Amino acid sequence: MQPFLRYARQQKEAVISDIRALVECESPSDSPADVNRCVELLIEQAKDIASPKIIKSDKFGNHLRLDFKLPGRARNGRVLGIGHSDTVWPLGTLRTMPYRRHKGRLWGPGVLDMKSGILFFVHAARALRELDVPVQKKVSLLVVSEEEIGSKDSRALTESEAQASDYVLVLEPGSHLTGDLKTARKGISGYRVSVAGKAAHAGIDFANGANAIVELARQIQRVAGFTDLGRGITVNLGTVNGGTRSNVVAAEAHAAVDVRVARAKDAELIDRKMRALKSFDKRCTVTVEGGLNRPPMERTEAIVDLFKHARQIGAEMGVDLVESSTGGGSDGNFTAALGVPTLDGLGGVGEGAHAVNESILIDRIPDRIALLAGLLSRL
């Protein structure tokens, strides 16, 4: 592992320069033209070692697959890296939150989530090429354009690419300032609970009305009770709205529900409970829409074996890698649910994803690149 680490240290300034360029190319999910500009920049940054394939989207920015040209004749299978080019930050964020290098960190919108991770993978592949280290499998990187808003357009693409791969390496940030790798993620479901009641004048004809807000309040109490912290199930009522005026018995009300589960069977359990909701006031009608968006990434034996590979590589560099789980989702949820061994959290080490303090630690750049190079050379 030492040659990879030495190479990554020597190339650190070049990596930082690439990260700066990608961060300063703003790419919010809802601006396809800007996402495409970011994709074209990434193609340019990797043009010496990878062949690009652009997958166009009707509604969002283009998706991209980079196929790397690496040493080694045997090509039995493939290792797939996964990332996303979009960020949560709107255009113009750089004016108030500029890229900067300060106090041992790189700061800026998208630097942690997840432009640094994408470039770590590119530079890991470049290390293999420059050091003439043969790989046993093909190496590709899939970069989708709308992960931050649910991956509805790219999910089928991600699943198809994963099914054609032996391993998936997800370039989302590591956990905490220690950069822990992720071997489990919760699944995510989203529901909309709607109540239809009957409007009436609150002063003249109150008894003839059926208040949808009151009915929804009762449903909220019931739904909140589905939380089971011991099983890793959380049910959050995120938004509530309804009614028209204070002197009108509300004819309608709605609530948005976020559900996180550690196991697929619990997603099915909560789904059954949500769809079984019945009104307390029989004059009201309760409707439930939605369902599972991302299946859970469960900690399987294959995922643990992949983590052990990474931990051994880290040990050879003097880096103690730890596994972690998280309630947040990634596209790794999709690939792991297909049974493809998936290791997540291999990207930047830092803090502040989706926050004004988004940043990565500069001194962790070399070992992350070396870790990825080691995985690509040994898998």
PDB file of N, CA, C and O in Angstrom, residues 81-83 112 114-122 141-142 169-174 343-348 372:
ATOM      1  N   GLY A  81     -17.775   2.002  -9.107  1.00  0.00           N
ATOM      2  CA  GLY A  81     -17.890   3.116  -8.182  1.00  0.00           C
ATOM      3  C   GLY A  81     -19.185   3.859  -8.449  1.00  0.00           C
ATOM      4  O   GLY A  81     -19.648   3.920  -9.598  1.00  0.00           O
ATOM      5  N   ILE A  82     -19.776   4.408  -7.408  1.00  0.00           N
ATOM      6  CA  ILE A  82     -21.049   5.133  -7.559  1.00  0.00           C
ATOM      7  C   ILE A  82     -20.948   6.502  -6.881  1.00  0.00           C
ATOM      8  O   ILE A  82     -20.508   6.615  -5.729  1.00  0.00           O
ATOM      9  N   GLY A  83     -21.378   7.524  -7.617  1.00  0.00           N
ATOM     10  CA  GLY A  83     -21.412   8.873  -7.066  1.00  0.00           C
ATOM     11  C   GLY A  83     -22.549   9.666  -7.693  1.00  0.00           C
ATOM     12  O   GLY A  83     -23.305   9.160  -8.524  1.00  0.00           O
ATOM     13  N   LEU A 112     -17.876  18.032   0.273  1.00  0.00           N
ATOM     14  CA  LEU A 112     -17.963  16.770   1.011  1.00  0.00           C
ATOM     15  C   LEU A 112     -18.981  15.839   0.369  1.00  0.00           C
ATOM     16  O   LEU A 112     -18.736  14.631   0.231  1.00  0.00           O
ATOM     17  N   MET A 114     -20.794  15.454  -3.007  1.00  0.00           N
ATOM     18  CA  MET A 114     -19.738  14.477  -2.808  1.00  0.00           C
ATOM     19  C   MET A 114     -18.680  14.571  -3.901  1.00  0.00           C
ATOM     20  O   MET A 114     -18.194  13.591  -4.428  1.00  0.00           O
ATOM     21  N   LYS A 115     -18.346  15.817  -4.233  1.00  0.00           N
ATOM     22  CA  LYS A 115     -17.429  16.021  -5.356  1.00  0.00           C
ATOM     23  C   LYS A 115     -16.020  15.532  -5.060  1.00  0.00           C
ATOM     24  O   LYS A 115     -15.318  15.053  -5.961  1.00  0.00           O
ATOM     25  N   SER A 116     -15.590  15.622  -3.810  1.00  0.00           N
ATOM     26  CA  SER A 116     -14.264  15.099  -3.478  1.00  0.00           C
ATOM     27  C   SER A 116     -14.220  13.586  -3.661  1.00  0.00           C
ATOM     28  O   SER A 116     -13.243  13.042  -4.201  1.00  0.00           O
ATOM     29  N   GLY A 117     -15.269  12.887  -3.237  1.00  0.00           N
ATOM     30  CA  GLY A 117     -15.286  11.433  -3.347  1.00  0.00           C
ATOM     31  C   GLY A 117     -15.191  10.958  -4.782  1.00  0.00           C
ATOM     32  O   GLY A 117     -14.485   9.988  -5.095  1.00  0.00           O
ATOM     33  N   ILE A 118     -15.892  11.644  -5.686  1.00  0.00           N
ATOM     34  CA  ILE A 118     -15.823  11.290  -7.101  1.00  0.00           C
ATOM     35  C   ILE A 118     -14.391  11.403  -7.606  1.00  0.00           C
ATOM     36  O   ILE A 118     -13.869  10.515  -8.292  1.00  0.00           O
ATOM     37  N   LEU A 119     -13.725  12.489  -7.236  1.00  0.00           N
ATOM     38  CA  LEU A 119     -12.359  12.707  -7.711  1.00  0.00           C
ATOM     39  C   LEU A 119     -11.358  11.793  -7.026  1.00  0.00           C
ATOM     40  O   LEU A 119     -10.327  11.449  -7.610  1.00  0.00           O
ATOM     41  N   PHE A 120     -11.637  11.375  -5.805  1.00  0.00           N
ATOM     42  CA  PHE A 120     -10.764  10.381  -5.169  1.00  0.00           C
ATOM     43  C   PHE A 120     -10.734   9.104  -6.005  1.00  0.00           C
ATOM     44  O   PHE A 120      -9.687   8.486  -6.190  1.00  0.00           O
ATOM     45  N   PHE A 121     -11.898   8.708  -6.515  1.00  0.00           N
ATOM     46  CA  PHE A 121     -11.969   7.491  -7.322  1.00  0.00           C
ATOM     47  C   PHE A 121     -11.189   7.663  -8.623  1.00  0.00           C
ATOM     48  O   PHE A 121     -10.430   6.768  -9.038  1.00  0.00           O
ATOM     49  N   VAL A 122     -11.343   8.815  -9.262  1.00  0.00           N
ATOM     50  CA  VAL A 122     -10.624   9.090 -10.508  1.00  0.00           C
ATOM     51  C   VAL A 122      -9.118   9.048 -10.273  1.00  0.00           C
ATOM     52  O   VAL A 122      -8.357   8.441 -11.041  1.00  0.00           O
ATOM     53  N   LEU A 141     -17.041   3.963 -13.180  1.00  0.00           N
ATOM     54  CA  LEU A 141     -17.614   4.911 -12.219  1.00  0.00           C
ATOM     55  C   LEU A 141     -18.919   5.438 -12.793  1.00  0.00           C
ATOM     56  O   LEU A 141     -18.944   6.000 -13.889  1.00  0.00           O
ATOM     57  N   LEU A 142     -20.014   5.242 -12.051  1.00  0.00           N
ATOM     58  CA  LEU A 142     -21.325   5.760 -12.440  1.00  0.00           C
ATOM     59  C   LEU A 142     -21.627   7.010 -11.623  1.00  0.00           C
ATOM     60  O   LEU A 142     -21.596   6.974 -10.393  1.00  0.00           O
ATOM     61  N   LEU A 169     -18.586   0.242  -4.872  1.00  0.00           N
ATOM     62  CA  LEU A 169     -17.922   1.136  -3.922  1.00  0.00           C
ATOM     63  C   LEU A 169     -18.606   2.493  -4.003  1.00  0.00           C
ATOM     64  O   LEU A 169     -18.590   3.137  -5.054  1.00  0.00           O
ATOM     65  N   VAL A 170     -19.229   2.910  -2.912  1.00  0.00           N
ATOM     66  CA  VAL A 170     -20.025   4.140  -2.899  1.00  0.00           C
ATOM     67  C   VAL A 170     -19.185   5.276  -2.332  1.00  0.00           C
ATOM     68  O   VAL A 170     -18.613   5.165  -1.237  1.00  0.00           O
ATOM     69  N   LEU A 171     -19.129   6.386  -3.068  1.00  0.00           N
ATOM     70  CA  LEU A 171     -18.204   7.470  -2.763  1.00  0.00           C
ATOM     71  C   LEU A 171     -18.831   8.588  -1.953  1.00  0.00           C
ATOM     72  O   LEU A 171     -18.367   9.728  -1.972  1.00  0.00           O
ATOM     73  N   GLU A 172     -19.885   8.243  -1.221  1.00  0.00           N
ATOM     74  CA  GLU A 172     -20.457   9.185  -0.257  1.00  0.00           C
ATOM     75  C   GLU A 172     -19.443   9.446   0.858  1.00  0.00           C
ATOM     76  O   GLU A 172     -18.509   8.656   1.063  1.00  0.00           O
ATOM     77  N   PRO A 173     -19.607  10.551   1.601  1.00  0.00           N
ATOM     78  CA  PRO A 173     -18.652  10.840   2.685  1.00  0.00           C
ATOM     79  C   PRO A 173     -18.630   9.752   3.742  1.00  0.00           C
ATOM     80  O   PRO A 173     -19.623   9.058   3.976  1.00  0.00           O
ATOM     81  N   GLY A 174     -17.480   9.628   4.414  1.00  0.00           N
ATOM     82  CA  GLY A 174     -17.400   8.768   5.579  1.00  0.00           C
ATOM     83  C   GLY A 174     -18.161   9.381   6.742  1.00  0.00           C
ATOM     84  O   GLY A 174     -18.547  10.556   6.712  1.00  0.00           O
ATOM     85  N   LEU A 343     -19.902  -1.366  -0.366  1.00  0.00           N
ATOM     86  CA  LEU A 343     -19.254  -0.667   0.743  1.00  0.00           C
ATOM     87  C   LEU A 343     -19.426   0.820   0.512  1.00  0.00           C
ATOM     88  O   LEU A 343     -19.109   1.345  -0.561  1.00  0.00           O
ATOM     89  N   ASP A 344     -19.914   1.515   1.531  1.00  0.00           N
ATOM     90  CA  ASP A 344     -20.290   2.924   1.414  1.00  0.00           C
ATOM     91  C   ASP A 344     -19.372   3.776   2.298  1.00  0.00           C
ATOM     92  O   ASP A 344     -18.662   3.273   3.165  1.00  0.00           O
ATOM     93  N   GLY A 345     -19.430   5.090   2.063  1.00  0.00           N
ATOM     94  CA  GLY A 345     -18.674   6.021   2.900  1.00  0.00           C
ATOM     95  C   GLY A 345     -17.210   6.114   2.555  1.00  0.00           C
ATOM     96  O   GLY A 345     -16.390   6.487   3.401  1.00  0.00           O
ATOM     97  N   LEU A 346     -16.850   5.830   1.295  1.00  0.00           N
ATOM     98  CA  LEU A 346     -15.448   5.821   0.882  1.00  0.00           C
ATOM     99  C   LEU A 346     -14.973   7.176   0.376  1.00  0.00           C
ATOM    100  O   LEU A 346     -13.833   7.306  -0.065  1.00  0.00           O
ATOM    101  N   GLY A 347     -15.817   8.182   0.460  1.00  0.00           N
ATOM    102  CA  GLY A 347     -15.473   9.505  -0.035  1.00  0.00           C
ATOM    103  C   GLY A 347     -14.756  10.360   0.992  1.00  0.00           C
ATOM    104  O   GLY A 347     -13.995   9.878   1.820  1.00  0.00           O
ATOM    105  N   GLY A 348     -15.021  11.663   0.939  1.00  0.00           N
ATOM    106  CA  GLY A 348     -14.309  12.618   1.767  1.00  0.00           C
ATOM    107  C   GLY A 348     -14.503  12.407   3.258  1.00  0.00           C
ATOM    108  O   GLY A 348     -15.534  11.892   3.707  1.00  0.00           O
ATOM    109  N   LEU A 372      -8.854   3.460  -1.979  1.00  0.00           N
ATOM    110  CA  LEU A 372      -9.607   3.096  -3.180  1.00  0.00           C
ATOM    111  C   LEU A 372      -8.720   2.374  -4.186  1.00  0.00           C
ATOM    112  O   LEU A 372      -9.124   1.377  -4.791  1.00  0.00           O
TER     113      LEU A 372
END
